XYZ file of C-alpha atoms in Angstrom:
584
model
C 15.589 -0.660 -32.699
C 14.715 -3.933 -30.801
C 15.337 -4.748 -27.056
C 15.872 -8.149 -25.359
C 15.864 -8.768 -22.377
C 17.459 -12.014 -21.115
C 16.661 -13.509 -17.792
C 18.127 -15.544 -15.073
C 15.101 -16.416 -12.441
C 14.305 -18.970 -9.884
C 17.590 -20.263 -9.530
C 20.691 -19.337 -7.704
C 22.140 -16.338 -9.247
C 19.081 -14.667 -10.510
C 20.246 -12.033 -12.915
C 18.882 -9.512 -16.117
C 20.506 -8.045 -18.880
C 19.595 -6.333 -21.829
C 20.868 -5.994 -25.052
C 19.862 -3.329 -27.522
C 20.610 -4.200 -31.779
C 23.222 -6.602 -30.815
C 24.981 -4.662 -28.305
C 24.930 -5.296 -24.015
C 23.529 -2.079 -22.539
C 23.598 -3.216 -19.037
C 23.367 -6.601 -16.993
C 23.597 -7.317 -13.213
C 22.850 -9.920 -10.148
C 19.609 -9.620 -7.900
C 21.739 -10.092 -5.191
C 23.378 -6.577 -5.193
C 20.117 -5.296 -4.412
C 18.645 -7.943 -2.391
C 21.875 -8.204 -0.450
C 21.664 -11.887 -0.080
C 24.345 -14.127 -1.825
C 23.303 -16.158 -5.046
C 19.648 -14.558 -4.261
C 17.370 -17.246 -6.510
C 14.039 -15.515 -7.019
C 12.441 -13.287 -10.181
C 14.908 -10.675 -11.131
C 12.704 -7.935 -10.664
C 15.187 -5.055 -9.483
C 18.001 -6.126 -12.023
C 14.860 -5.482 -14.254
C 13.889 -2.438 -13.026
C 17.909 -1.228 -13.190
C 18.341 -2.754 -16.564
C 15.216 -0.748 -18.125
C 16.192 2.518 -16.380
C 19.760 2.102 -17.723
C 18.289 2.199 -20.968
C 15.783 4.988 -20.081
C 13.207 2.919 -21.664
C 10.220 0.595 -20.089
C 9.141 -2.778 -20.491
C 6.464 -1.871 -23.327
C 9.677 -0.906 -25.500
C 10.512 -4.535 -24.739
C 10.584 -6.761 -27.890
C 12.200 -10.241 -26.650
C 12.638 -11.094 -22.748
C 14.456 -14.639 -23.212
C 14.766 -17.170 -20.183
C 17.798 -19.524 -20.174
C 15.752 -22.528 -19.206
C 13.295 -24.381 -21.742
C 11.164 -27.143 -19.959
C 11.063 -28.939 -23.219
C 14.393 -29.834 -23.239
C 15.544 -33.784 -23.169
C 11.583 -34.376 -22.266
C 12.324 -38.075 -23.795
C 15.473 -38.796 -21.374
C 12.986 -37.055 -18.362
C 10.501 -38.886 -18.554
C 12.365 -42.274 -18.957
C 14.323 -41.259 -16.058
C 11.551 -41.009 -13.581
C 10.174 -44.573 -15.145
C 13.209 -46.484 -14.116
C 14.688 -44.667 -11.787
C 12.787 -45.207 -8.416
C 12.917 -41.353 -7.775
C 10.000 -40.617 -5.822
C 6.655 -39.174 -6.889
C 6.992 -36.444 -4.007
C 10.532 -35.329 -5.989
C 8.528 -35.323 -9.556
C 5.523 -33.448 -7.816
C 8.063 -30.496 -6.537
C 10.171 -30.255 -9.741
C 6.710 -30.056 -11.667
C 5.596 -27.154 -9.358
C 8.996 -25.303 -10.021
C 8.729 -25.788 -13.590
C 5.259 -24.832 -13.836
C 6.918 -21.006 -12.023
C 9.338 -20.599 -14.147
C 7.504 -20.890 -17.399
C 4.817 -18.559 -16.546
C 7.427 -15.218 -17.378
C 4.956 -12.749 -18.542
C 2.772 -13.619 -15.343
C 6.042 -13.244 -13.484
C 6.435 -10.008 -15.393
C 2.991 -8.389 -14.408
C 3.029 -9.846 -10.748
C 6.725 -8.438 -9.995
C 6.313 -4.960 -12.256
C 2.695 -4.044 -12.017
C 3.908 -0.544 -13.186
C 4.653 -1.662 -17.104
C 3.147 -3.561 -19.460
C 5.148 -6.669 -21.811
C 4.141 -6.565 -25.250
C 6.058 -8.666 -26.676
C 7.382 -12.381 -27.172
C 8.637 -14.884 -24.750
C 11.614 -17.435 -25.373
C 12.612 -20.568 -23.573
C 16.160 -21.274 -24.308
C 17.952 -24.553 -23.472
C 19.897 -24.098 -20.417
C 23.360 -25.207 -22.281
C 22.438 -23.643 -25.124
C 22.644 -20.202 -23.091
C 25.796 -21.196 -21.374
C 27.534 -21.622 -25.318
C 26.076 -18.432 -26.128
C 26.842 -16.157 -22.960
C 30.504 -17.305 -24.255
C 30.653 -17.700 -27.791
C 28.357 -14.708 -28.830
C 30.154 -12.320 -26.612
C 33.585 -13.627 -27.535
C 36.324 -11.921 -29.459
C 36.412 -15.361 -31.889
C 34.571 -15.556 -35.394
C 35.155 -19.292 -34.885
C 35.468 -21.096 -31.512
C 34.666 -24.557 -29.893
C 32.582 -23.937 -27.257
C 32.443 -26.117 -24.231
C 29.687 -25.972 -20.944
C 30.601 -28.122 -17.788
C 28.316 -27.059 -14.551
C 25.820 -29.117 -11.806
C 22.452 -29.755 -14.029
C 20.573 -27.688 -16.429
C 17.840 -28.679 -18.482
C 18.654 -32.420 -17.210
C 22.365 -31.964 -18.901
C 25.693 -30.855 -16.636
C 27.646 -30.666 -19.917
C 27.837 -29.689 -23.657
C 29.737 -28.965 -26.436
C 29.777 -27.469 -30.162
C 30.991 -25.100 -33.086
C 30.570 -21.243 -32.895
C 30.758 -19.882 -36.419
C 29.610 -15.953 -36.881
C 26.366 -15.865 -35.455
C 25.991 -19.664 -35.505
C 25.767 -22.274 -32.185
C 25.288 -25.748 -32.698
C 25.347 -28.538 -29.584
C 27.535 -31.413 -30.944
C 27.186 -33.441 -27.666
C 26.543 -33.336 -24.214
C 26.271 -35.512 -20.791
C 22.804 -35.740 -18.973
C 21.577 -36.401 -15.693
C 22.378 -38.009 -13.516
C 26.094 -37.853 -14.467
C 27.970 -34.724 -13.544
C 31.054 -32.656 -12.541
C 29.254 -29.883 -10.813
C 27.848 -32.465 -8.689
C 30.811 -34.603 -7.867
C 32.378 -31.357 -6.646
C 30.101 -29.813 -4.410
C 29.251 -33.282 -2.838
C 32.979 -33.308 -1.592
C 32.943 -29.665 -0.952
C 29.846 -30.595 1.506
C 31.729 -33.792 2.895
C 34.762 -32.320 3.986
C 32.418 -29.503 5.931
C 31.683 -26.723 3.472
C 27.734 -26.726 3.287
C 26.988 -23.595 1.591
C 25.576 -22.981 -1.641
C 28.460 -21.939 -4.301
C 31.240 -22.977 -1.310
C 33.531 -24.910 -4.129
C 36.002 -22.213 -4.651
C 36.741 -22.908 -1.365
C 38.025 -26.180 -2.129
C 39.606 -24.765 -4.812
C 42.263 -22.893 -2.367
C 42.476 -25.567 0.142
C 43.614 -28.211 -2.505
C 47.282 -27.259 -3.118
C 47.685 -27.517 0.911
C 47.068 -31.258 0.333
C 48.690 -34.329 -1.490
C 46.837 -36.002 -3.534
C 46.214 -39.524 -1.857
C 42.996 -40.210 -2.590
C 43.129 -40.237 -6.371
C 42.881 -44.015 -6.634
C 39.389 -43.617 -4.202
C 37.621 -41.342 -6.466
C 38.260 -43.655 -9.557
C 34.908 -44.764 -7.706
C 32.876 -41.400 -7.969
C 34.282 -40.011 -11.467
C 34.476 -42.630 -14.212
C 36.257 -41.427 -17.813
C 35.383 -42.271 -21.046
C 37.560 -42.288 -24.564
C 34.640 -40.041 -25.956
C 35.139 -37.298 -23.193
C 32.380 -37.724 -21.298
C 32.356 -38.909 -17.758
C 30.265 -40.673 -15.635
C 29.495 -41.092 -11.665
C 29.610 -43.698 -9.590
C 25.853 -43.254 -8.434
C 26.137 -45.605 -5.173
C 28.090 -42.098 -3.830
C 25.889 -39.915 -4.428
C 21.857 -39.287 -3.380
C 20.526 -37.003 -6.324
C 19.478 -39.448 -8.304
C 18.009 -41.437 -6.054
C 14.551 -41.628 -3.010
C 13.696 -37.947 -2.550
C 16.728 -36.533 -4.692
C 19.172 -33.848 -3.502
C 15.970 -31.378 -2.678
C 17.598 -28.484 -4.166
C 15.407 -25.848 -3.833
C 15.191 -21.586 -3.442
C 13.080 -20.655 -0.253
C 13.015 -16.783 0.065
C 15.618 -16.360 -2.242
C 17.841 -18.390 -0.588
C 19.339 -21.267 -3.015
C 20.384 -24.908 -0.425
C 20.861 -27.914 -2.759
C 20.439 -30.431 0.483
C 23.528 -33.062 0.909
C 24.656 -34.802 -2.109
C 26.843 -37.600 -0.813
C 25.714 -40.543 -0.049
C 26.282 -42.756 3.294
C 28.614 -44.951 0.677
C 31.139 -42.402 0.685
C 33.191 -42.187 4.202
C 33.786 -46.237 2.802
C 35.956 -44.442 0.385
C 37.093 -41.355 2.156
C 36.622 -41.998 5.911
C 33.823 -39.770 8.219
C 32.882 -36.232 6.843
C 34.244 -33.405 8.858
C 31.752 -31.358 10.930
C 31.631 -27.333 9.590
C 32.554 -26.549 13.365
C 35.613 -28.958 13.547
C 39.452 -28.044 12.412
C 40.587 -28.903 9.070
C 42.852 -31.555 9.215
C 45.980 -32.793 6.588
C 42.803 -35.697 5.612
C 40.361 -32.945 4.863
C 43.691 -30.913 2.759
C 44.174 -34.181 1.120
C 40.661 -35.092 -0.279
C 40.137 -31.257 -1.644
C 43.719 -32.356 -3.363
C 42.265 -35.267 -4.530
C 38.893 -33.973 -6.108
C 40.820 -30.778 -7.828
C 42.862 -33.286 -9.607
C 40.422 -35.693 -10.279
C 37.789 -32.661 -11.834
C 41.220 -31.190 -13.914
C 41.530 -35.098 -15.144
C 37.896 -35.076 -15.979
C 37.511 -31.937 -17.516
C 40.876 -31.991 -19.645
C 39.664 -35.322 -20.936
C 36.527 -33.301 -22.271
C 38.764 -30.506 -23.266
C 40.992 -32.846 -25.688
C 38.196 -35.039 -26.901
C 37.017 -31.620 -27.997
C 39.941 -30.628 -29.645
C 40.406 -33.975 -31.657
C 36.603 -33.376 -33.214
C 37.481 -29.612 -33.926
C 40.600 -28.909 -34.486
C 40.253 -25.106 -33.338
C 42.413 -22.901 -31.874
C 40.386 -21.455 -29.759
C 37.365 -22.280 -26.939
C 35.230 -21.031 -25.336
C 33.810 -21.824 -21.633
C 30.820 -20.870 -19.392
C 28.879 -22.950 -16.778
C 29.314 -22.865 -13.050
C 32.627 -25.079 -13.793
C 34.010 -22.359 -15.985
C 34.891 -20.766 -12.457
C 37.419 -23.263 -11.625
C 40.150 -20.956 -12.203
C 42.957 -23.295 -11.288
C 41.823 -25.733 -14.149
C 41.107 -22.554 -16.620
C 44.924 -22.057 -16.074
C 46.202 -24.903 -17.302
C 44.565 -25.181 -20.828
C 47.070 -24.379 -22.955
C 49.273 -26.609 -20.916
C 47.293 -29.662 -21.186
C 45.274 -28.880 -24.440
C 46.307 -28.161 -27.639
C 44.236 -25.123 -27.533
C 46.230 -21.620 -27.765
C 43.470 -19.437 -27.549
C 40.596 -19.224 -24.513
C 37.429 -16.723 -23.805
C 35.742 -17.004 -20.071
C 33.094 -13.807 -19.676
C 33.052 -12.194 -16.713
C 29.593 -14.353 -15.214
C 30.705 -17.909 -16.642
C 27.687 -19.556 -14.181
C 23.963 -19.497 -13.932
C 23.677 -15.783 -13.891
C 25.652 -15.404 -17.379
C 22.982 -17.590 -18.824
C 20.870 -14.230 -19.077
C 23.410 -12.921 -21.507
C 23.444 -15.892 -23.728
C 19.658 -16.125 -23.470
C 19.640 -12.748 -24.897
C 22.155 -13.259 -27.990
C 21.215 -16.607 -28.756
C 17.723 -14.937 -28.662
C 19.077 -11.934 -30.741
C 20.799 -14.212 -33.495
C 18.038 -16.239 -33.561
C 15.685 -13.278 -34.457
C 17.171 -10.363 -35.948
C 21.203 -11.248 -36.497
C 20.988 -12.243 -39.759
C 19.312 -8.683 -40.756
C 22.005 -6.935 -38.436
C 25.165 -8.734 -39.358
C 26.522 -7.326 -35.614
C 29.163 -8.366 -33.454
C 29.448 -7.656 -29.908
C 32.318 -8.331 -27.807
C 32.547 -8.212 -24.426
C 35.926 -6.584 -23.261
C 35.518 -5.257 -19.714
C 32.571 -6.591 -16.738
C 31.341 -3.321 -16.085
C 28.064 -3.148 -16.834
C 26.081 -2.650 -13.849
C 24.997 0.542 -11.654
C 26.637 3.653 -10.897
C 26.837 6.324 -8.406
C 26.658 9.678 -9.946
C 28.557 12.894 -7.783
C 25.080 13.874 -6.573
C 24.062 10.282 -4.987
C 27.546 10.025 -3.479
C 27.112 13.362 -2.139
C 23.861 13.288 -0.238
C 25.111 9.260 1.215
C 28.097 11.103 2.716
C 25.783 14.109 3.957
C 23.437 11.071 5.505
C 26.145 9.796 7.466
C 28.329 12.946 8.142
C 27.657 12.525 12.238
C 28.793 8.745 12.047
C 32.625 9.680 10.003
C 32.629 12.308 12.663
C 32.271 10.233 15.223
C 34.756 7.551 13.632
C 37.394 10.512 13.083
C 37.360 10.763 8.828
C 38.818 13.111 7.193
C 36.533 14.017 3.836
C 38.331 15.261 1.010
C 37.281 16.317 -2.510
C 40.073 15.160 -5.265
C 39.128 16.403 -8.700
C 41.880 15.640 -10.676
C 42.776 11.674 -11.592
C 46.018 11.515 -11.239
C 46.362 13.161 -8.003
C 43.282 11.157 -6.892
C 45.230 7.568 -7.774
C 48.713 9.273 -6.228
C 47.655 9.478 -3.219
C 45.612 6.337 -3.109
C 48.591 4.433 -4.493
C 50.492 6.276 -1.252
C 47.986 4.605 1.227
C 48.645 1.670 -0.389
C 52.295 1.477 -0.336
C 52.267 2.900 3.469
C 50.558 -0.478 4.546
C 46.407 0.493 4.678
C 43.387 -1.460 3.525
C 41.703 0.777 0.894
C 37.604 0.880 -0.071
C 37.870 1.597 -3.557
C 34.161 2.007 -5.370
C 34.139 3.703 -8.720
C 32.338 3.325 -12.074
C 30.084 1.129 -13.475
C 29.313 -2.713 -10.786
C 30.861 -5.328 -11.757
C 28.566 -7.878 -13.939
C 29.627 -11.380 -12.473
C 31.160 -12.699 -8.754
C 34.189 -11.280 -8.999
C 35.192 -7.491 -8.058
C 37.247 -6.204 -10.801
C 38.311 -2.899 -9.752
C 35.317 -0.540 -9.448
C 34.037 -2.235 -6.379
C 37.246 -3.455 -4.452
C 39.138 -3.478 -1.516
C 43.139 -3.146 -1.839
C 45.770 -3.429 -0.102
C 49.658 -4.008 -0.628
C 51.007 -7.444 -2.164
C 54.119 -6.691 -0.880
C 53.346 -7.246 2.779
C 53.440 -10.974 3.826
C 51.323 -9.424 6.764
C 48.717 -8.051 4.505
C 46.201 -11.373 4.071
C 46.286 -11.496 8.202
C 45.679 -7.755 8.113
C 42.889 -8.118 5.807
C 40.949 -10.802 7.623
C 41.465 -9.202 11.063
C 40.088 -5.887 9.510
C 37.369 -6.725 7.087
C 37.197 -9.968 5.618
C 37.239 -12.709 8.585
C 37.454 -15.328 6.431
C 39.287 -18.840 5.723
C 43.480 -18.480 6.309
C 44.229 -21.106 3.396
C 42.046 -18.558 0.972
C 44.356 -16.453 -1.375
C 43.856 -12.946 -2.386
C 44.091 -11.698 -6.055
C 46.346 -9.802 -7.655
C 45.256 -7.217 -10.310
C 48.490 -6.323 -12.511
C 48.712 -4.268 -15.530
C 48.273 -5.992 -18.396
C 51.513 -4.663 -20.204
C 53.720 -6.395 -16.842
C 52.182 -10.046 -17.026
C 54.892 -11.551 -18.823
C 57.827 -10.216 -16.866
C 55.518 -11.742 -13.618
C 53.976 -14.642 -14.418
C 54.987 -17.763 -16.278
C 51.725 -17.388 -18.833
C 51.515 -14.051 -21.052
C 48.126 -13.573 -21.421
C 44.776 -11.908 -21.316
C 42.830 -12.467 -18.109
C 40.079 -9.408 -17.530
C 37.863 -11.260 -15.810
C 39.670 -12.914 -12.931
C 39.250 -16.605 -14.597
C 42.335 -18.134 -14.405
C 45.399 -19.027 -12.318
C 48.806 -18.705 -13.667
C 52.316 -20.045 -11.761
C 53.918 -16.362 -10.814
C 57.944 -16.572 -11.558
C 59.986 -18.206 -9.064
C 62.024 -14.959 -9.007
C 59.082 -12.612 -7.938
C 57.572 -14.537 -5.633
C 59.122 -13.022 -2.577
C 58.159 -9.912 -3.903
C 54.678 -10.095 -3.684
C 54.258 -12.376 -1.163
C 50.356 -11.556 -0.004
C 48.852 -12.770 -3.517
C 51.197 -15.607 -3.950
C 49.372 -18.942 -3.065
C 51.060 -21.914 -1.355
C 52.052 -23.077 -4.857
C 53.359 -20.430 -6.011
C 50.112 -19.130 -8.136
C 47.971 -16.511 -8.359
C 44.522 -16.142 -9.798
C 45.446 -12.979 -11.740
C 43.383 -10.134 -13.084
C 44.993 -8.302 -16.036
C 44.457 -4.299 -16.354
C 44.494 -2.905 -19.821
C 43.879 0.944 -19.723
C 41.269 0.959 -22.355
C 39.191 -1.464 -20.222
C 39.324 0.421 -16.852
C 41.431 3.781 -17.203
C 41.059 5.002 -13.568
C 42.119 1.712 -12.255
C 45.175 1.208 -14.750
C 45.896 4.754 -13.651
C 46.209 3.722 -10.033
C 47.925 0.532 -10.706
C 50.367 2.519 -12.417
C 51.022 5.103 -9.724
C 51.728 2.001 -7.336
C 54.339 0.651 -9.949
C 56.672 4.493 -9.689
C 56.295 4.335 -6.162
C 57.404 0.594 -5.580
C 58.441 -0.907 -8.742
C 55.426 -3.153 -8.391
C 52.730 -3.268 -11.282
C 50.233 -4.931 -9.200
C 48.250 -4.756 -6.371
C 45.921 -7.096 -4.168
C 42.809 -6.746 -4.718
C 39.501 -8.752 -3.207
C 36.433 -7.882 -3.249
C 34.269 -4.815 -1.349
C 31.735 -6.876 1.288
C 32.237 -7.931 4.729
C 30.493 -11.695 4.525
C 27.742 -9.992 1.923
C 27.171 -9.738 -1.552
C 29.211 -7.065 -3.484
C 28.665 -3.738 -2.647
C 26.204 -2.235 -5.204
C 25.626 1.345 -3.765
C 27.690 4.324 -1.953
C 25.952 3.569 0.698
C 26.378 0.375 0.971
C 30.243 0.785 0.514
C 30.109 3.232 3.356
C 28.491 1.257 6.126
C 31.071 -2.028 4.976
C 33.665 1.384 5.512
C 32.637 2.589 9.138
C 31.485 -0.669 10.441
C 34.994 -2.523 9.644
C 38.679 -1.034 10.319
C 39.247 -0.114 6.656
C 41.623 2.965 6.675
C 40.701 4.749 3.583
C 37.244 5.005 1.564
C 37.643 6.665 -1.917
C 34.053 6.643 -3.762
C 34.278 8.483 -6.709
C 36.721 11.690 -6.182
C 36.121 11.471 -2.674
C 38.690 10.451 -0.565
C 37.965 9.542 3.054
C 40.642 8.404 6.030
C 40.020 7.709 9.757
């Protein structure tokens, strides 16, 4: 029997899983205990969750594998900071950060002075993990595998063959040259400053036209090969004192990536605090297409070298959804695997299995796949229990009703009633969600038959962006008499066109453009939620319903009780955790 344990630390998204003879046991984000989005530190409670899942301890431990290797491209490094004119105060705090992360087992006994590592530590190539955390994990014995993100390992992009338990990098494009960055320098510039803002450019883009294409010739250059390059005179990481990404506290800031060359091109940057304007609509336009132009270039220079039906795609650029939907549109691929935590985080996972087929595959001949996301903590009867006892003077104060629901289908009857009588549901069941996206064990529903219901949602809970869709989870037996594309889509990762006939229909998870970034239910993969899904379709006709995710401006909510402060501090109407089901 032989553990691994792969590990996400010191960058955003800090994250463990750990795998067990080939198989995932359990995997989740520091954040959902920290309670501080894209939390960047050591891992230590996703640790401690991950080894208690397994009901082992860290002496039981074979492999803990880290998906960044400080060897990597040392040749390209070091010839970089010869030539470059970076400054020696920018070398001096990446060699300090390196020096962190490669000291694991230290990490290890400073962070869990409780248990004792025995065994062996691996560095694995950043890109290397983001192939794997596909590609290993994947339902394909054969795939291309493709990795687009901001910088790992001094690379934002590679590509290669999967073949049974198999990875090779074919090719790749190094720093200072990268998607990842060109995106989140115009997400800053047009006055999103947050770390992992992009997907909000992501839903502001169809508002716009597309009028700036001919500007950003300037910051995204294409080659025949694939690859891409930036025009550097835009953009400050590679240049002085760099971009000064760093993780203070657990907090990830990457400092401002655009240069004072860009409002040439684009006119001023608008200030967080000022309105959007059709300018501001038009450059997140702009970039959307010019990434999709970029990244389908890759896609078919791919294709041409493998000739594969299918690919497979992680890095933080694997959650541009929008793109994701248009690959077998614009790409002779037919086939396409995205796991549930396509970014940094996800590189724990293919840490693990590259780590796994590296050491003991061979013997095992074992293939995982990874069919559902729900492989992080639960709440068992007796913890949500005593949180409900804890706060039993607060839901009498707010006026809840408590009830106790035993049996499923009356349980996801009467949810699918709230539902379809207008009110915002708390739904927390199961097994967390592994990855950013809330997949219907910690979610918050509502009706996507309401053209009311996205106002009602961000007066009540969310309080976010107007231009930001919702999601629609559907049942996976209903896509193609819905949407355009028939397809799987567990995880949330891409955006199909929804018929022009059904649009009015479900007008609260139908973008501007007539999308929406779907999630598909299969039974098998989540029966309870299926089950309510389908309980909404007899009473409404409807096989879907919206669903976003269970925080109030937070990460994901990991615990009951957790879920039942977001509950009684916001105006949600109903809470159902578990078989409980609570209404003001």
């Amino acid at each position: 029997m032989t553990y691994i344990l792969g590990l996400n630390a010191y960058h955003a998204d800090a994250a463990a899983c750990l795998v067990k003879d080939g198989e995932l046991v359990a995997a989740v984000e520091e954040e959902r205990f920290r309670r501080i989005k894209h939390w960047g530190g050591f891992p230590s409670e996703s640790i401690r969750y991950c080894l208690a899942e397994a009901g082992i301890e860290l002496a039981d431990v074979a492999h803990v594998a880290v998906n960044t290797d400080n060897r990597a491209q040392r040749w390209r490094k070091l010839a970089f900071v010869l030539t470059s004119g970076i400054s020696p105060a920018y070398v001096a705090r990446r060699l300090r950060a390196r020096a962190q992360r490669a000291d694991v087992k230290g990490e290890l006994e400073k962070h869990l002075p409780d248990q004792e590592f025995r065994g062996s530590v691996h560095a694995v190539e950043h890109h290397l993990c983001h192939l794997a955390s596909a590609f290993f994990v994947s339902p394909y014995a054969k795939a291309a595998a493709v990795s687009v993100d901001g910088f790992g390992d001094f690379s934002s992009a590679a590509w290669g063959l999967g073949e049974g338990g198999k990875l090779s990098i074919e090719g790749g494009v190094f720093f200072p040259h990268s998607l990842g960055v060109f995106y989140e320098a115009i997400t800053q510039f047009i006055g999103f400053p947050h770390y992992g803002d992009e997907y909000k450019v992501m839903g502001l883009a169809p508002y716009g036209e597309a009028r700036f294409l001919e500007p950003m010739k300037n910051l995204v250059r294409l080659k025949n090969d694939g690859r891409f390059e930036l025009g550097l005179r835009y953009f400050r990481h590679a240049a002085g004192e760099g971009a000064n990404y760093e993780v203070k506290d657990g907090i990830p800031s990457g400092g401002r990536l655009w240069s004072d060359a860009l409002p040439s091109l684009l006119g001023a940057a608008r200030d967080p605090a000022a309105p959007l304007e059709d300018r501001h609509r038009d450059i997140a336009r702009s970039a959307q297409v010019t990434y999709e132009d970029a990244f389908f270039n890759l896609m078919q220079a791919v294709h041409r070298r493998c000739g594969l039906e299918a690919v497979v795609l992680a890095g933080g650029c694997a959650y541009n959804s929008v793109a994701n939907g248009k690959i077998f549109e614009r790409t002779p691929f037919k086939k396409v695997y995205i796991q549930s935590a396509g970014g940094d985080a996800g590189g724990a996972i293919g840490a693990a299995f590259a780590t796994w087929h590296k050491v003991e595959g061979d013997r095992m001949h074992r293939r995982f796949v990874m069919e559902h996301a729900y492989w992080g903590p639960s709440a068992s009867p007796r913890d949500v229990a005593a949180a409900l006892g804890a706060r039993q003077v607060d839901f009498d104060a707010a006026g809840c009703t408590i009830e106790q629901i035993g049996d499923e289908q009356a349980l996801c009857r009467r949810t699918a009633a709230a539902i379809a009588d207008g009110k915002v549901i708390g739904w927390f069941q199961g097994r967390l969600e592994w990855g950013p996206r809330a997949l219907g064990n910690r979610s918050i529903l509502g009706d996507p038959r309401r053209a009311d219901m996205k106002d009602i949602l961000n007066l009540k809970i969310k309080r976010r962006e107007s231009f930001r869709p919702f999601a629609p989870s559907i049942l996976r037996e209903a896509v193609k008499d819905w949407f355009e594309t028939d397809g799987d889509v567990p995880f949330m990762m891409q955006v199909f066109k929804i018929r022009s006939g059904k649009r009015r229909e479900i007008p609260a998870v139908t973008h501007v453009d007539g999308s929406g970034r779907l999630q598909t239910v299969g039974r098998s993969a989540n029966r309870r939620y299926w089950t309510l899904i389908s309980a909404f379709r007899d009473l409404t006709g409807v096989p879907i319903v919206l669903n976003t995710s269970f925080n109030e401006n937070e990460p994901v909510v990991c615990r009951p009780e957790e879920a039942i402060d977001c509950f009684l501090r916001t105006r949600m109407d109903v809470l159902v955790l578990g078989d409980t089901f609570i209404s003001r």
